[in-house]
Short mmCIF file of C-alpha atoms in Angstrom, two decimals:
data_model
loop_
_atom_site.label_atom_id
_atom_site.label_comp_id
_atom_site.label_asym_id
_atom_site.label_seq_id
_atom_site.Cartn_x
_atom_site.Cartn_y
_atom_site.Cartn_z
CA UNK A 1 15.58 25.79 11.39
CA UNK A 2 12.49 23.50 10.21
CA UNK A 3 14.51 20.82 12.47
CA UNK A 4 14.43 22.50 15.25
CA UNK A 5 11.40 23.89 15.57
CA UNK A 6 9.45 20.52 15.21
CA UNK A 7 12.09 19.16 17.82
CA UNK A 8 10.81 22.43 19.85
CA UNK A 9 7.45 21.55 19.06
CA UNK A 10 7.88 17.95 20.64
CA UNK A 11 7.80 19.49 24.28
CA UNK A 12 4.50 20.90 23.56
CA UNK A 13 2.56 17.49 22.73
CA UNK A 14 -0.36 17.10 24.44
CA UNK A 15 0.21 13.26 24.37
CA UNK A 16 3.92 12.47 23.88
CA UNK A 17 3.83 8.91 23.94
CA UNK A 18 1.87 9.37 20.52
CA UNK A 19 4.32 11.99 19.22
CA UNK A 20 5.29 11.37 15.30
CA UNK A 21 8.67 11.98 15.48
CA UNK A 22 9.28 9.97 18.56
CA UNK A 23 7.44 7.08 16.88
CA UNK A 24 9.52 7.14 13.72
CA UNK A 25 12.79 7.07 15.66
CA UNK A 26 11.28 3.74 17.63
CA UNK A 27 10.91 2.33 13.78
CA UNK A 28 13.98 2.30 13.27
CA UNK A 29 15.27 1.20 16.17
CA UNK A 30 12.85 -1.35 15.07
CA UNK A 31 14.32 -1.76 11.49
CA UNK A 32 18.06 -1.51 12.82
CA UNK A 33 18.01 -4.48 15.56
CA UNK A 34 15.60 -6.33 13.27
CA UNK A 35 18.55 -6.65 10.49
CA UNK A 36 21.31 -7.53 13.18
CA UNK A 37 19.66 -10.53 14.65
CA UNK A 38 18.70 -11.81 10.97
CA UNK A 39 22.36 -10.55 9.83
CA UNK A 40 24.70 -11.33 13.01
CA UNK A 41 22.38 -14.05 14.54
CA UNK A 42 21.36 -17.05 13.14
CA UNK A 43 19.00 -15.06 10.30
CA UNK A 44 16.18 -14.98 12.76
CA UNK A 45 14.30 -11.58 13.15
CA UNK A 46 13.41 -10.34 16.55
CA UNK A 47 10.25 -9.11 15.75
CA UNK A 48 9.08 -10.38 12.78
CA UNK A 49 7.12 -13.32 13.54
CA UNK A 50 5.70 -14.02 10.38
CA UNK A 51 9.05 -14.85 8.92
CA UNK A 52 9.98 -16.69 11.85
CA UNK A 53 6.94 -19.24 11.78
CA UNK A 54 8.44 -19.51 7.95
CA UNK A 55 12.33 -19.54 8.86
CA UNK A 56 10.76 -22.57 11.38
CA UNK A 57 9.50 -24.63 9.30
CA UNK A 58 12.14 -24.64 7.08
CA UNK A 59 14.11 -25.41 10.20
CA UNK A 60 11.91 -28.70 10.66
CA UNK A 61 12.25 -29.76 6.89
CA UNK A 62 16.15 -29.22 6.94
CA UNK A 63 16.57 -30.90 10.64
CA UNK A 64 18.29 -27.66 11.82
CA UNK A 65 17.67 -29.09 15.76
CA UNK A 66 19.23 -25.01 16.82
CA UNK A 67 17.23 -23.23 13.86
CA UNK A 68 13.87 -24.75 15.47
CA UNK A 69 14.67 -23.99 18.81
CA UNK A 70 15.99 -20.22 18.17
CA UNK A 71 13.19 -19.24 16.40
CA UNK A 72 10.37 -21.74 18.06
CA UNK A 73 11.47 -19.65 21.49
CA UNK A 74 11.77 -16.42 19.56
CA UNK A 75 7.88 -16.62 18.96
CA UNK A 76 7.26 -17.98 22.35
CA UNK A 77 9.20 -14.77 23.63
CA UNK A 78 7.53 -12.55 21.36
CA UNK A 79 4.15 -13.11 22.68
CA UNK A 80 4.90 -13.46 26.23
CA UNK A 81 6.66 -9.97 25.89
CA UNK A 82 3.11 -8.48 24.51
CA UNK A 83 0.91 -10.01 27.58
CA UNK A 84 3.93 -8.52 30.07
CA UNK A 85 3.14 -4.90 29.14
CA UNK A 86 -0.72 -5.09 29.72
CA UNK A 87 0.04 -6.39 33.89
CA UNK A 88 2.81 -3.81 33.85
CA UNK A 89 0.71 -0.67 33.11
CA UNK A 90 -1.89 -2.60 35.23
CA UNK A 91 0.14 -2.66 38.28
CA UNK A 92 1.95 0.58 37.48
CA UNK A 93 -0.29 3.43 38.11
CA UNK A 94 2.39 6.14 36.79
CA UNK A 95 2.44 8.07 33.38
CA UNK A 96 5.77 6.92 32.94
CA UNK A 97 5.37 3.40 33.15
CA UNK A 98 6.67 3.05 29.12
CA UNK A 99 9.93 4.78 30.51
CA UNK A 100 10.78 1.10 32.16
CA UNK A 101 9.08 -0.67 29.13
CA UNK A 102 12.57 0.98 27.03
CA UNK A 103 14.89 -0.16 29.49
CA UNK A 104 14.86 -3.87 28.76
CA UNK A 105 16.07 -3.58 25.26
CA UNK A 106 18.36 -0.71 26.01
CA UNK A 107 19.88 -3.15 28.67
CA UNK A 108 19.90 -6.58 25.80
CA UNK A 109 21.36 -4.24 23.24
CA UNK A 110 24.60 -3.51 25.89
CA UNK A 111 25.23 -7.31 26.43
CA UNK A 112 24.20 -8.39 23.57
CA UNK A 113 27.47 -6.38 21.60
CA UNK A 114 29.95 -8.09 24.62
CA UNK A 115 28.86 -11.93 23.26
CA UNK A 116 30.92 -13.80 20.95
CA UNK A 117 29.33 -15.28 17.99
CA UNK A 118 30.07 -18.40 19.56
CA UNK A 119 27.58 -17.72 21.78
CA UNK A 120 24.44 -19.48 21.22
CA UNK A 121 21.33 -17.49 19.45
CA UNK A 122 18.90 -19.48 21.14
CA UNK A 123 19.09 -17.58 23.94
CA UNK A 124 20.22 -14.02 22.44
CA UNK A 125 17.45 -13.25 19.51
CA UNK A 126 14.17 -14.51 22.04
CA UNK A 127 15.82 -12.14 24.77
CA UNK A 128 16.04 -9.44 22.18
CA UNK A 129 12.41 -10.61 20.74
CA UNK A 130 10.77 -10.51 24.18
CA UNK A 131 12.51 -6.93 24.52
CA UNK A 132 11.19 -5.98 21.39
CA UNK A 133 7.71 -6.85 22.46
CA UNK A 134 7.54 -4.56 25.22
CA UNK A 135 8.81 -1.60 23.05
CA UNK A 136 6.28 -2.11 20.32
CA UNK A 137 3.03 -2.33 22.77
CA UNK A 138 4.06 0.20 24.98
CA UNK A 139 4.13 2.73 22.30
CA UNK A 140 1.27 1.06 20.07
CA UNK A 141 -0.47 4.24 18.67
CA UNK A 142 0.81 7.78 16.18
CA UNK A 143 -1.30 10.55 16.91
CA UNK A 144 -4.16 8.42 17.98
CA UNK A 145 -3.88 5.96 15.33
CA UNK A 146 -2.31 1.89 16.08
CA UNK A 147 0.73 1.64 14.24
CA UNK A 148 3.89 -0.72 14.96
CA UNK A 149 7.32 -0.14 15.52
CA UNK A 150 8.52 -3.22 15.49
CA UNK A 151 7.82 -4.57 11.76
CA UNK A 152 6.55 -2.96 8.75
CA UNK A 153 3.84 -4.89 7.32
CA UNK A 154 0.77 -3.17 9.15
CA UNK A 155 1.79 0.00 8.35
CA UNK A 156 2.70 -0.18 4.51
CA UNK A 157 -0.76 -1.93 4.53
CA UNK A 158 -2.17 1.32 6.12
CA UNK A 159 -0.09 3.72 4.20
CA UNK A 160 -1.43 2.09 0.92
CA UNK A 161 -5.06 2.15 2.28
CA UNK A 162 -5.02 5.72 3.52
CA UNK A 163 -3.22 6.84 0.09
CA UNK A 164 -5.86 5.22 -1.99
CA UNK A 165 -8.42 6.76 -0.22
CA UNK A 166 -6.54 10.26 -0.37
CA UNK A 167 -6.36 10.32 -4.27
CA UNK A 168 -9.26 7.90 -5.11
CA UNK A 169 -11.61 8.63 -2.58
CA UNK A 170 -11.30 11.89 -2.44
CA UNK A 171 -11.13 11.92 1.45
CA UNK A 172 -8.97 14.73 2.40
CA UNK A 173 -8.98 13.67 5.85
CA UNK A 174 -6.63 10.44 5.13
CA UNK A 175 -3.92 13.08 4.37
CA UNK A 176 -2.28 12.79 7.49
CA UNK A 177 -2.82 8.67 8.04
CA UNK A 178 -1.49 8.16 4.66
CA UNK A 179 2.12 10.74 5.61
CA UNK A 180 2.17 9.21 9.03
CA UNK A 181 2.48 5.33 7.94
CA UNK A 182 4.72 6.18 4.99
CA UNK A 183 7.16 8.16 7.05
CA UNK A 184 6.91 4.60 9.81
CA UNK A 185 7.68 2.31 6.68
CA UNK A 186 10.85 5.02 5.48
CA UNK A 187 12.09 4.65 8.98
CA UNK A 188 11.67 0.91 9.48
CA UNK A 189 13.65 0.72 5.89
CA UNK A 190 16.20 2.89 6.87
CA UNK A 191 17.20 1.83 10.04
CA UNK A 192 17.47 -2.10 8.55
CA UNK A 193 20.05 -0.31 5.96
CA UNK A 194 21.39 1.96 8.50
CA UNK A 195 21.96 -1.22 10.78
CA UNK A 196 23.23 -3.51 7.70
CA UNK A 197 25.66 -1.27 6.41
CA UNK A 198 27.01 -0.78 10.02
CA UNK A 199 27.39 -4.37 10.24
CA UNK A 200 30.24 -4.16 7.72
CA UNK A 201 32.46 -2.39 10.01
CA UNK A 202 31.58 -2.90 13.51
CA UNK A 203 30.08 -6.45 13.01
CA UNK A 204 28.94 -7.86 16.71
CA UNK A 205 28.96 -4.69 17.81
CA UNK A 206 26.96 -2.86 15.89
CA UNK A 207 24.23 -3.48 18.21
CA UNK A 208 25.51 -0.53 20.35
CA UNK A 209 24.63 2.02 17.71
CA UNK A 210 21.05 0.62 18.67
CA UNK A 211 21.48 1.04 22.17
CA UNK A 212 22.57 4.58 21.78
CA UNK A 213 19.45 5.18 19.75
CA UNK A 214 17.07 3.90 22.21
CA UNK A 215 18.81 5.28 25.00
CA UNK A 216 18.54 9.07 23.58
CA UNK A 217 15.07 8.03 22.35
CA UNK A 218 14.09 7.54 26.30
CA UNK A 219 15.69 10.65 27.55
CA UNK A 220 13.97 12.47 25.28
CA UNK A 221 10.44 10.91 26.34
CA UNK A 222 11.38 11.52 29.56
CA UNK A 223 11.94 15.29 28.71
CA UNK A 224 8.56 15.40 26.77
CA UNK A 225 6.61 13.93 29.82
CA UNK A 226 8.58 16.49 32.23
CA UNK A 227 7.84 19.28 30.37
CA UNK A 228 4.35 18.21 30.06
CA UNK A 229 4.39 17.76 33.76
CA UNK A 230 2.58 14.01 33.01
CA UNK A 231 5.24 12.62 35.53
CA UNK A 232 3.51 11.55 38.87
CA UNK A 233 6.41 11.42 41.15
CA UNK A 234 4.45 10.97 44.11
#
């Protein structure tokens, strides 16, 4: 019944982009297509850049000509992704212009499951990466406070800050801060193990699990905004 009821409760956010449930389920999308590039694809992460730049220079020590170039373009991708969604939602005057900002990686995650591993990663993790981009700055915030759903670092870093201040601090007020980011780093967790244990069966296609994630992740923005009537059809 508890279920329900905050899945009831979604349709009555007064900013759904910033809803907490819908930004835990983006986590682990985040988590779960984060662990099949590393896993499936040439251990590179999609999003995590930090361990790319690492993963690269190892690449340049060891000579590994295709390691340098998959990850060099991941991070390339990466941050050309993040400069895309400012000029969209400049150039987009509509209140569902994130709607579009899911569809890329939706659409990578379909094709992405039909490639052989044969296929080279060079060109499959820095699509996925620039995908990933757009995801994590469209929806950038968790009931007014920046967050990521793309990697997990900023918000354990939060979650720790906001906890200390809770029980140390004695500020009451971090209550909700500290909940929000620990819930974001359960999900990010979850959906990497989720998304590794998958990989056991289903292997190259495990990615699809992903897609179906995202893809009922959109509807049901789409169904927040609509009942919200923030959709400018016009």
């Amino acid at each position: 019944m508890k279920v329900i009821k905050k899945i009831k409760g979604l349709f009555t956010e007064k900013v759904p982009s910033q809803s907490r449930i819908l930004a835990t389920a983006l986590t682990f999308s985040g988590g779960f297509v984060d662990a099949y590039t590393y896993i499936q694809r040439g251990h590179t992460l999609s999003a995590e850049q930090t361990a790319n730049v690492i993963f690269f220079g190892e690449s340049v020590v060891t000579e590994n000509v295709k390691g340098m170039l998959t990850r060099g373009s991941t991070f390339v991708a990466f941050s050309i992704g993040l400069l895309m969604v400012g000029l969209f939602h400049k150039y987009v005057k509509s209140n569902y212009w994130r709607v579009f900002c899911l569809f890329p990686i939706l659409l990578i995650c379909i094709i992405v499951g039909f490639l052989p591993a044969s296929f080279p990663n060079y060109y499959i993790v820095p699509a996925t990466s620039f995908c990933m981009a757009l995801q994590n700055a469209s929806f950038s915030k968790i009931e007014g406070m920046n967050y990521s759903n793309a990697f997990t670092t900023g918000n354990l870093s939060n979650s720790a800050v906001a906890w200390s201040a809770y029980f140390f601090g004695a500020d009451k007020g971090k209550y909700s801060a500290a909940k929000n980011y620990l819930w974001l780093v359960i999900a990010f967790a979850l959906g990497a193990i989720v998304s590794s244990y998958l990989q056991n069966f289903f292997y190259l296609k495990t990615i699809w699990f992903g897609a179906v994630v995202i893809a009922i992740i959109n509807i049901l923005y789409l169904a927040m905004l609509k009942r919200t009537q923030k959709i400018n059809f016009s």
